[in-house]
Amino acid sequence: MDLMRKLPRSFYDRDTVTVARELLGARLVHVAGGVERVGRIVEVEAYLGEQDLAAHSSKGRTPRTAILFGPPGFAYVYLIYGIYCCMNIVTEREGSACAVLLRALEPVRNVEGRSSGPGLLCRAMGIDRRQNGRDLLSDDFFVAESSERETMQVVSRPRIGVDYSGIWAGKLLRFYIAGNSFVSKP
């Protein structure tokens, strides 16, 4: 296994759009059942707290969304359609309720199945609701710096599936690596 340096808490404790863009190229690592799964993050969406009508936090703090209002660098994992888990990373200061949704990964190691789309990403990485509230500075669940210094073109587009959110639907808060074949929807 190559040495992977975890991103520090301070990485997540910044502006959500900056964190979202800088997560591109980083590695998501999840060790479960003795298997280390690693995927390169290639697509994300930023959610900007209670004022963002597409964000779960827009309805305020609830038992489901409490993690979003906590400190940065924790996983918010929730179920959609009663089938798929989706994973967000909490960003900014405690109480801001901001997060970055992980939308697609490029498989690096032991990632089985499709990983393009937030539900498929979680399934391929073995992430489920047991990871909700997990600290991303854990030894078995973390985001690591990119192992290579790469120049990549980042594309900004509106988020997917948030047509109900009024003016927030058109905001360019989805980011992905241009030309990457694992992006869910170019």
PDB file of N, CA and C in Angstrom, residues 8-99:
ATOM      1  N   PRO A   8      -6.181  17.211   6.432  1.00  0.00           N
ATOM      2  CA  PRO A   8      -6.395  17.645   7.825  1.00  0.00           C
ATOM      3  C   PRO A   8      -7.763  18.304   7.998  1.00  0.00           C
ATOM      4  N   ARG A   9      -8.207  18.424   9.226  1.00  0.00           N
ATOM      5  CA  ARG A   9      -9.495  19.056   9.530  1.00  0.00           C
ATOM      6  C   ARG A   9      -9.555  20.458   8.922  1.00  0.00           C
ATOM      7  N   SER A  10      -8.434  21.171   8.942  1.00  0.00           N
ATOM      8  CA  SER A  10      -8.400  22.537   8.415  1.00  0.00           C
ATOM      9  C   SER A  10      -8.763  22.591   6.924  1.00  0.00           C
ATOM     10  N   PHE A  11      -8.535  21.512   6.194  1.00  0.00           N
ATOM     11  CA  PHE A  11      -8.908  21.466   4.776  1.00  0.00           C
ATOM     12  C   PHE A  11     -10.415  21.669   4.627  1.00  0.00           C
ATOM     13  N   TYR A  12     -11.193  21.026   5.484  1.00  0.00           N
ATOM     14  CA  TYR A  12     -12.657  21.062   5.395  1.00  0.00           C
ATOM     15  C   TYR A  12     -13.243  22.327   6.006  1.00  0.00           C
ATOM     16  N   ASP A  13     -12.493  22.974   6.877  1.00  0.00           N
ATOM     17  CA  ASP A  13     -12.967  24.150   7.610  1.00  0.00           C
ATOM     18  C   ASP A  13     -12.716  25.421   6.787  1.00  0.00           C
ATOM     19  N   ARG A  14     -13.212  25.410   5.555  1.00  0.00           N
ATOM     20  CA  ARG A  14     -13.043  26.534   4.626  1.00  0.00           C
ATOM     21  C   ARG A  14     -14.308  26.680   3.796  1.00  0.00           C
ATOM     22  N   ASP A  15     -14.308  27.664   2.929  1.00  0.00           N
ATOM     23  CA  ASP A  15     -15.412  27.905   2.007  1.00  0.00           C
ATOM     24  C   ASP A  15     -15.763  26.614   1.257  1.00  0.00           C
ATOM     25  N   THR A  16     -17.037  26.278   1.215  1.00  0.00           N
ATOM     26  CA  THR A  16     -17.501  25.018   0.652  1.00  0.00           C
ATOM     27  C   THR A  16     -17.163  24.864  -0.828  1.00  0.00           C
ATOM     28  N   VAL A  17     -17.315  25.913  -1.605  1.00  0.00           N
ATOM     29  CA  VAL A  17     -16.996  25.824  -3.038  1.00  0.00           C
ATOM     30  C   VAL A  17     -15.507  25.543  -3.231  1.00  0.00           C
ATOM     31  N   THR A  18     -14.665  26.181  -2.444  1.00  0.00           N
ATOM     32  CA  THR A  18     -13.219  25.924  -2.518  1.00  0.00           C
ATOM     33  C   THR A  18     -12.923  24.475  -2.170  1.00  0.00           C
ATOM     34  N   VAL A  19     -13.520  23.979  -1.090  1.00  0.00           N
ATOM     35  CA  VAL A  19     -13.306  22.585  -0.678  1.00  0.00           C
ATOM     36  C   VAL A  19     -13.778  21.648  -1.786  1.00  0.00           C
ATOM     37  N   ALA A  20     -14.951  21.910  -2.341  1.00  0.00           N
ATOM     38  CA  ALA A  20     -15.491  21.048  -3.398  1.00  0.00           C
ATOM     39  C   ALA A  20     -14.521  20.947  -4.565  1.00  0.00           C
ATOM     40  N   ARG A  21     -14.050  22.071  -5.040  1.00  0.00           N
ATOM     41  CA  ARG A  21     -13.136  22.073  -6.187  1.00  0.00           C
ATOM     42  C   ARG A  21     -11.819  21.368  -5.850  1.00  0.00           C
ATOM     43  N   GLU A  22     -11.337  21.556  -4.619  1.00  0.00           N
ATOM     44  CA  GLU A  22     -10.051  20.970  -4.240  1.00  0.00           C
ATOM     45  C   GLU A  22     -10.147  19.496  -3.844  1.00  0.00           C
ATOM     46  N   LEU A  23     -11.352  18.989  -3.667  1.00  0.00           N
ATOM     47  CA  LEU A  23     -11.514  17.548  -3.442  1.00  0.00           C
ATOM     48  C   LEU A  23     -11.288  16.759  -4.727  1.00  0.00           C
ATOM     49  N   LEU A  24     -11.478  17.407  -5.872  1.00  0.00           N
ATOM     50  CA  LEU A  24     -11.271  16.720  -7.144  1.00  0.00           C
ATOM     51  C   LEU A  24      -9.824  16.244  -7.244  1.00  0.00           C
ATOM     52  N   GLY A  25      -9.666  14.967  -7.531  1.00  0.00           N
ATOM     53  CA  GLY A  25      -8.341  14.359  -7.632  1.00  0.00           C
ATOM     54  C   GLY A  25      -7.886  13.695  -6.347  1.00  0.00           C
ATOM     55  N   ALA A  26      -8.517  14.064  -5.211  1.00  0.00           N
ATOM     56  CA  ALA A  26      -8.159  13.436  -3.935  1.00  0.00           C
ATOM     57  C   ALA A  26      -8.689  12.005  -3.912  1.00  0.00           C
ATOM     58  N   ARG A  27      -8.221  11.208  -2.950  1.00  0.00           N
ATOM     59  CA  ARG A  27      -8.602   9.802  -2.838  1.00  0.00           C
ATOM     60  C   ARG A  27      -9.527   9.578  -1.646  1.00  0.00           C
ATOM     61  N   LEU A  28     -10.664   8.941  -1.888  1.00  0.00           N
ATOM     62  CA  LEU A  28     -11.533   8.495  -0.809  1.00  0.00           C
ATOM     63  C   LEU A  28     -11.095   7.088  -0.436  1.00  0.00           C
ATOM     64  N   VAL A  29     -10.853   6.853   0.854  1.00  0.00           N
ATOM     65  CA  VAL A  29     -10.370   5.564   1.333  1.00  0.00           C
ATOM     66  C   VAL A  29     -11.354   5.019   2.368  1.00  0.00           C
ATOM     67  N   HIS A  30     -11.771   3.769   2.162  1.00  0.00           N
ATOM     68  CA  HIS A  30     -12.650   3.098   3.128  1.00  0.00           C
ATOM     69  C   HIS A  30     -12.155   1.663   3.297  1.00  0.00           C
ATOM     70  N   VAL A  31     -11.793   1.332   4.530  1.00  0.00           N
ATOM     71  CA  VAL A  31     -11.337  -0.017   4.848  1.00  0.00           C
ATOM     72  C   VAL A  31     -12.446  -0.703   5.631  1.00  0.00           C
ATOM     73  N   ALA A  32     -12.929  -1.813   5.106  1.00  0.00           N
ATOM     74  CA  ALA A  32     -13.982  -2.583   5.782  1.00  0.00           C
ATOM     75  C   ALA A  32     -13.800  -4.056   5.451  1.00  0.00           C
ATOM     76  N   GLY A  33     -13.976  -4.899   6.445  1.00  0.00           N
ATOM     77  CA  GLY A  33     -13.832  -6.341   6.227  1.00  0.00           C
ATOM     78  C   GLY A  33     -12.457  -6.726   5.732  1.00  0.00           C
ATOM     79  N   GLY A  34     -11.443  -5.971   6.132  1.00  0.00           N
ATOM     80  CA  GLY A  34     -10.080  -6.268   5.712  1.00  0.00           C
ATOM     81  C   GLY A  34      -9.740  -5.841   4.293  1.00  0.00           C
ATOM     82  N   VAL A  35     -10.675  -5.169   3.630  1.00  0.00           N
ATOM     83  CA  VAL A  35     -10.453  -4.723   2.246  1.00  0.00           C
ATOM     84  C   VAL A  35     -10.330  -3.207   2.222  1.00  0.00           C
ATOM     85  N   GLU A  36      -9.245  -2.723   1.634  1.00  0.00           N
ATOM     86  CA  GLU A  36      -9.048  -1.279   1.477  1.00  0.00           C
ATOM     87  C   GLU A  36      -9.537  -0.868   0.092  1.00  0.00           C
ATOM     88  N   ARG A  37     -10.599  -0.060   0.079  1.00  0.00           N
ATOM     89  CA  ARG A  37     -11.128   0.460  -1.179  1.00  0.00           C
ATOM     90  C   ARG A  37     -10.647   1.901  -1.332  1.00  0.00           C
ATOM     91  N   VAL A  38     -10.190   2.224  -2.532  1.00  0.00           N
ATOM     92  CA  VAL A  38      -9.683   3.566  -2.811  1.00  0.00           C
ATOM     93  C   VAL A  38     -10.256   4.029  -4.149  1.00  0.00           C
ATOM     94  N   GLY A  39     -10.804   5.236  -4.161  1.00  0.00           N
ATOM     95  CA  GLY A  39     -11.313   5.828  -5.385  1.00  0.00           C
ATOM     96  C   GLY A  39     -10.883   7.283  -5.492  1.00  0.00           C
ATOM     97  N   ARG A  40     -10.579   7.704  -6.693  1.00  0.00           N
ATOM     98  CA  ARG A  40     -10.198   9.097  -6.964  1.00  0.00           C
ATOM     99  C   ARG A  40     -11.468   9.901  -7.198  1.00  0.00           C
ATOM    100  N   ILE A  41     -11.653  10.967  -6.448  1.00  0.00           N
ATOM    101  CA  ILE A  41     -12.852  11.800  -6.558  1.00  0.00           C
ATOM    102  C   ILE A  41     -12.782  12.606  -7.856  1.00  0.00           C
ATOM    103  N   VAL A  42     -13.816  12.439  -8.713  1.00  0.00           N
ATOM    104  CA  VAL A  42     -13.815  13.115 -10.013  1.00  0.00           C
ATOM    105  C   VAL A  42     -15.020  14.026 -10.227  1.00  0.00           C
ATOM    106  N   GLU A  43     -16.020  13.953  -9.312  1.00  0.00           N
ATOM    107  CA  GLU A  43     -17.212  14.798  -9.461  1.00  0.00           C
ATOM    108  C   GLU A  43     -17.828  15.045  -8.088  1.00  0.00           C
ATOM    109  N   VAL A  44     -18.206  16.297  -7.834  1.00  0.00           N
ATOM    110  CA  VAL A  44     -18.784  16.696  -6.543  1.00  0.00           C
ATOM    111  C   VAL A  44     -19.846  17.772  -6.759  1.00  0.00           C
ATOM    112  N   GLU A  45     -20.650  18.014  -5.718  1.00  0.00           N
ATOM    113  CA  GLU A  45     -21.577  19.136  -5.708  1.00  0.00           C
ATOM    114  C   GLU A  45     -21.462  19.843  -4.365  1.00  0.00           C
ATOM    115  N   ALA A  46     -21.531  21.169  -4.380  1.00  0.00           N
ATOM    116  CA  ALA A  46     -21.475  21.972  -3.161  1.00  0.00           C
ATOM    117  C   ALA A  46     -22.895  22.324  -2.718  1.00  0.00           C
ATOM    118  N   TYR A  47     -23.143  22.235  -1.407  1.00  0.00           N
ATOM    119  CA  TYR A  47     -24.417  22.624  -0.800  1.00  0.00           C
ATOM    120  C   TYR A  47     -24.119  23.645   0.282  1.00  0.00           C
ATOM    121  N   LEU A  48     -24.775  24.815   0.186  1.00  0.00           N
ATOM    122  CA  LEU A  48     -24.341  25.992   0.921  1.00  0.00           C
ATOM    123  C   LEU A  48     -25.198  26.363   2.131  1.00  0.00           C
ATOM    124  N   GLY A  49     -25.621  25.388   2.886  1.00  0.00           N
ATOM    125  CA  GLY A  49     -26.274  25.665   4.162  1.00  0.00           C
ATOM    126  C   GLY A  49     -27.759  25.940   4.067  1.00  0.00           C
ATOM    127  N   GLU A  50     -28.295  26.507   5.128  1.00  0.00           N
ATOM    128  CA  GLU A  50     -29.743  26.667   5.273  1.00  0.00           C
ATOM    129  C   GLU A  50     -30.388  27.545   4.204  1.00  0.00           C
ATOM    130  N   GLN A  51     -29.651  28.513   3.651  1.00  0.00           N
ATOM    131  CA  GLN A  51     -30.241  29.370   2.609  1.00  0.00           C
ATOM    132  C   GLN A  51     -30.331  28.667   1.258  1.00  0.00           C
ATOM    133  N   ASP A  52     -29.580  27.573   1.069  1.00  0.00           N
ATOM    134  CA  ASP A  52     -29.550  26.812  -0.181  1.00  0.00           C
ATOM    135  C   ASP A  52     -30.759  25.874  -0.189  1.00  0.00           C
ATOM    136  N   LEU A  53     -31.759  26.190  -1.009  1.00  0.00           N
ATOM    137  CA  LEU A  53     -33.005  25.426  -1.006  1.00  0.00           C
ATOM    138  C   LEU A  53     -32.851  24.004  -1.536  1.00  0.00           C
ATOM    139  N   ALA A  54     -31.702  23.660  -2.104  1.00  0.00           N
ATOM    140  CA  ALA A  54     -31.440  22.286  -2.541  1.00  0.00           C
ATOM    141  C   ALA A  54     -30.779  21.464  -1.438  1.00  0.00           C
ATOM    142  N   ALA A  55     -30.332  22.110  -0.373  1.00  0.00           N
ATOM    143  CA  ALA A  55     -29.619  21.429   0.710  1.00  0.00           C
ATOM    144  C   ALA A  55     -30.589  20.825   1.715  1.00  0.00           C
ATOM    145  N   HIS A  56     -30.252  19.674   2.258  1.00  0.00           N
ATOM    146  CA  HIS A  56     -31.076  19.068   3.309  1.00  0.00           C
ATOM    147  C   HIS A  56     -31.206  20.003   4.510  1.00  0.00           C
ATOM    148  N   SER A  57     -30.201  20.823   4.741  1.00  0.00           N
ATOM    149  CA  SER A  57     -30.210  21.730   5.891  1.00  0.00           C
ATOM    150  C   SER A  57     -31.164  22.912   5.712  1.00  0.00           C
ATOM    151  N   SER A  58     -31.739  23.082   4.522  1.00  0.00           N
ATOM    152  CA  SER A  58     -32.629  24.225   4.283  1.00  0.00           C
ATOM    153  C   SER A  58     -33.896  24.175   5.141  1.00  0.00           C
ATOM    154  N   LYS A  59     -34.244  23.020   5.646  1.00  0.00           N
ATOM    155  CA  LYS A  59     -35.424  22.881   6.514  1.00  0.00           C
ATOM    156  C   LYS A  59     -35.039  23.011   7.987  1.00  0.00           C
ATOM    157  N   GLY A  60     -33.785  23.340   8.245  1.00  0.00           N
ATOM    158  CA  GLY A  60     -33.321  23.504   9.616  1.00  0.00           C
ATOM    159  C   GLY A  60     -32.751  22.212  10.194  1.00  0.00           C
ATOM    160  N   ARG A  61     -32.345  22.326  11.439  1.00  0.00           N
ATOM    161  CA  ARG A  61     -31.731  21.185  12.122  1.00  0.00           C
ATOM    162  C   ARG A  61     -32.806  20.172  12.522  1.00  0.00           C
ATOM    163  N   THR A  62     -32.599  18.934  12.112  1.00  0.00           N
ATOM    164  CA  THR A  62     -33.486  17.819  12.472  1.00  0.00           C
ATOM    165  C   THR A  62     -32.591  16.675  12.931  1.00  0.00           C
ATOM    166  N   PRO A  63     -33.161  15.621  13.501  1.00  0.00           N
ATOM    167  CA  PRO A  63     -32.309  14.480  13.851  1.00  0.00           C
ATOM    168  C   PRO A  63     -31.519  13.959  12.640  1.00  0.00           C
ATOM    169  N   ARG A  64     -32.136  13.968  11.447  1.00  0.00           N
ATOM    170  CA  ARG A  64     -31.461  13.475  10.238  1.00  0.00           C
ATOM    171  C   ARG A  64     -30.294  14.378   9.837  1.00  0.00           C
ATOM    172  N   THR A  65     -30.487  15.699   9.935  1.00  0.00           N
ATOM    173  CA  THR A  65     -29.485  16.636   9.423  1.00  0.00           C
ATOM    174  C   THR A  65     -28.517  17.160  10.480  1.00  0.00           C
ATOM    175  N   ALA A  66     -28.619  16.685  11.698  1.00  0.00           N
ATOM    176  CA  ALA A  66     -27.768  17.207  12.784  1.00  0.00           C
ATOM    177  C   ALA A  66     -26.288  17.172  12.447  1.00  0.00           C
ATOM    178  N   ILE A  67     -25.841  16.141  11.745  1.00  0.00           N
ATOM    179  CA  ILE A  67     -24.424  16.018  11.360  1.00  0.00           C
ATOM    180  C   ILE A  67     -23.985  17.228  10.533  1.00  0.00           C
ATOM    181  N   LEU A  68     -24.866  17.716   9.647  1.00  0.00           N
ATOM    182  CA  LEU A  68     -24.526  18.865   8.799  1.00  0.00           C
ATOM    183  C   LEU A  68     -24.213  20.114   9.618  1.00  0.00           C
ATOM    184  N   PHE A  69     -24.806  20.236  10.784  1.00  0.00           N
ATOM    185  CA  PHE A  69     -24.617  21.414  11.625  1.00  0.00           C
ATOM    186  C   PHE A  69     -23.414  21.266  12.558  1.00  0.00           C
ATOM    187  N   GLY A  70     -22.756  20.120  12.490  1.00  0.00           N
ATOM    188  CA  GLY A  70     -21.617  19.854  13.361  1.00  0.00           C
ATOM    189  C   GLY A  70     -20.317  20.376  12.785  1.00  0.00           C
ATOM    190  N   PRO A  71     -19.207  19.919  13.340  1.00  0.00           N
ATOM    191  CA  PRO A  71     -17.902  20.389  12.877  1.00  0.00           C
ATOM    192  C   PRO A  71     -17.551  19.845  11.489  1.00  0.00           C
ATOM    193  N   PRO A  72     -16.635  20.489  10.796  1.00  0.00           N
ATOM    194  CA  PRO A  72     -16.232  20.055   9.455  1.00  0.00           C
ATOM    195  C   PRO A  72     -15.413  18.768   9.502  1.00  0.00           C
ATOM    196  N   GLY A  73     -15.429  18.063   8.360  1.00  0.00           N
ATOM    197  CA  GLY A  73     -14.615  16.856   8.229  1.00  0.00           C
ATOM    198  C   GLY A  73     -15.311  15.592   8.694  1.00  0.00           C
ATOM    199  N   PHE A  74     -16.639  15.622   8.748  1.00  0.00           N
ATOM    200  CA  PHE A  74     -17.407  14.433   9.117  1.00  0.00           C
ATOM    201  C   PHE A  74     -18.289  14.032   7.945  1.00  0.00           C
ATOM    202  N   ALA A  75     -18.637  12.748   7.872  1.00  0.00           N
ATOM    203  CA  ALA A  75     -19.475  12.233   6.795  1.00  0.00           C
ATOM    204  C   ALA A  75     -20.947  12.367   7.151  1.00  0.00           C
ATOM    205  N   TYR A  76     -21.727  12.846   6.209  1.00  0.00           N
ATOM    206  CA  TYR A  76     -23.187  12.857   6.303  1.00  0.00           C
ATOM    207  C   TYR A  76     -23.670  11.867   5.249  1.00  0.00           C
ATOM    208  N   VAL A  77     -24.131  10.705   5.697  1.00  0.00           N
ATOM    209  CA  VAL A  77     -24.569   9.642   4.790  1.00  0.00           C
ATOM    210  C   VAL A  77     -26.061   9.427   5.010  1.00  0.00           C
ATOM    211  N   TYR A  78     -26.826   9.505   3.941  1.00  0.00           N
ATOM    212  CA  TYR A  78     -28.275   9.372   4.034  1.00  0.00           C
ATOM    213  C   TYR A  78     -28.792   8.461   2.934  1.00  0.00           C
ATOM    214  N   LEU A  79     -30.003   7.989   3.106  1.00  0.00           N
ATOM    215  CA  LEU A  79     -30.639   7.072   2.177  1.00  0.00           C
ATOM    216  C   LEU A  79     -31.586   7.839   1.260  1.00  0.00           C
ATOM    217  N   ILE A  80     -31.522   7.537  -0.043  1.00  0.00           N
ATOM    218  CA  ILE A  80     -32.480   8.113  -0.995  1.00  0.00           C
ATOM    219  C   ILE A  80     -33.232   6.975  -1.681  1.00  0.00           C
ATOM    220  N   TYR A  81     -34.470   7.254  -2.037  1.00  0.00           N
ATOM    221  CA  TYR A  81     -35.341   6.281  -2.714  1.00  0.00           C
ATOM    222  C   TYR A  81     -35.452   4.973  -1.943  1.00  0.00           C
ATOM    223  N   GLY A  82     -35.082   4.966  -0.667  1.00  0.00           N
ATOM    224  CA  GLY A  82     -35.150   3.763   0.139  1.00  0.00           C
ATOM    225  C   GLY A  82     -34.159   2.683  -0.272  1.00  0.00           C
ATOM    226  N   ILE A  83     -33.231   3.028  -1.179  1.00  0.00           N
ATOM    227  CA  ILE A  83     -32.302   2.031  -1.719  1.00  0.00           C
ATOM    228  C   ILE A  83     -30.846   2.465  -1.608  1.00  0.00           C
ATOM    229  N   TYR A  84     -30.545   3.675  -2.059  1.00  0.00           N
ATOM    230  CA  TYR A  84     -29.162   4.127  -2.205  1.00  0.00           C
ATOM    231  C   TYR A  84     -28.724   5.036  -1.066  1.00  0.00           C
ATOM    232  N   CYS A  85     -27.487   4.857  -0.649  1.00  0.00           N
ATOM    233  CA  CYS A  85     -26.867   5.801   0.273  1.00  0.00           C
ATOM    234  C   CYS A  85     -26.094   6.825  -0.538  1.00  0.00           C
ATOM    235  N   CYS A  86     -26.048   8.047  -0.041  1.00  0.00           N
ATOM    236  CA  CYS A  86     -25.255   9.115  -0.631  1.00  0.00           C
ATOM    237  C   CYS A  86     -24.377   9.692   0.468  1.00  0.00           C
ATOM    238  N   MET A  87     -23.173  10.132   0.099  1.00  0.00           N
ATOM    239  CA  MET A  87     -22.235  10.646   1.093  1.00  0.00           C
ATOM    240  C   MET A  87     -21.864  12.091   0.811  1.00  0.00           C
ATOM    241  N   ASN A  88     -21.994  12.901   1.843  1.00  0.00           N
ATOM    242  CA  ASN A  88     -21.539  14.288   1.825  1.00  0.00           C
ATOM    243  C   ASN A  88     -20.421  14.431   2.843  1.00  0.00           C
ATOM    244  N   ILE A  89     -19.589  15.432   2.646  1.00  0.00           N
ATOM    245  CA  ILE A  89     -18.558  15.795   3.614  1.00  0.00           C
ATOM    246  C   ILE A  89     -18.911  17.163   4.165  1.00  0.00           C
ATOM    247  N   VAL A  90     -19.047  17.254   5.486  1.00  0.00           N
ATOM    248  CA  VAL A  90     -19.407  18.515   6.139  1.00  0.00           C
ATOM    249  C   VAL A  90     -18.233  19.493   6.026  1.00  0.00           C
ATOM    250  N   THR A  91     -18.567  20.743   5.691  1.00  0.00           N
ATOM    251  CA  THR A  91     -17.555  21.784   5.493  1.00  0.00           C
ATOM    252  C   THR A  91     -17.882  23.018   6.329  1.00  0.00           C
ATOM    253  N   GLU A  92     -16.947  23.913   6.369  1.00  0.00           N
ATOM    254  CA  GLU A  92     -17.049  25.202   7.060  1.00  0.00           C
ATOM    255  C   GLU A  92     -17.210  25.023   8.570  1.00  0.00           C
ATOM    256  N   ARG A  93     -17.363  26.137   9.255  1.00  0.00           N
ATOM    257  CA  ARG A  93     -17.414  26.119  10.725  1.00  0.00           C
ATOM    258  C   ARG A  93     -18.663  25.408  11.223  1.00  0.00           C
ATOM    259  N   GLU A  94     -18.585  24.928  12.462  1.00  0.00           N
ATOM    260  CA  GLU A  94     -19.725  24.280  13.099  1.00  0.00           C
ATOM    261  C   GLU A  94     -20.925  25.220  13.079  1.00  0.00           C
ATOM    262  N   GLY A  95     -22.086  24.683  12.716  1.00  0.00           N
ATOM    263  CA  GLY A  95     -23.310  25.462  12.646  1.00  0.00           C
ATOM    264  C   GLY A  95     -23.646  25.969  11.258  1.00  0.00           C
ATOM    265  N   SER A  96     -22.707  25.909  10.313  1.00  0.00           N
ATOM    266  CA  SER A  96     -22.958  26.458   8.976  1.00  0.00           C
ATOM    267  C   SER A  96     -23.825  25.547   8.114  1.00  0.00           C
ATOM    268  N   ALA A  97     -23.830  24.252   8.403  1.00  0.00           N
ATOM    269  CA  ALA A  97     -24.666  23.272   7.692  1.00  0.00           C
ATOM    270  C   ALA A  97     -24.341  23.172   6.211  1.00  0.00           C
ATOM    271  N   CYS A  98     -23.087  23.357   5.853  1.00  0.00           N
ATOM    272  CA  CYS A  98     -22.635  23.240   4.468  1.00  0.00           C
ATOM    273  C   CYS A  98     -21.984  21.875   4.259  1.00  0.00           C
ATOM    274  N   ALA A  99     -21.999  21.409   3.013  1.00  0.00           N
ATOM    275  CA  ALA A  99     -21.415  20.099   2.726  1.00  0.00           C
ATOM    276  C   ALA A  99     -21.105  19.959   1.246  1.00  0.00           C
TER     277      ALA A  99
END
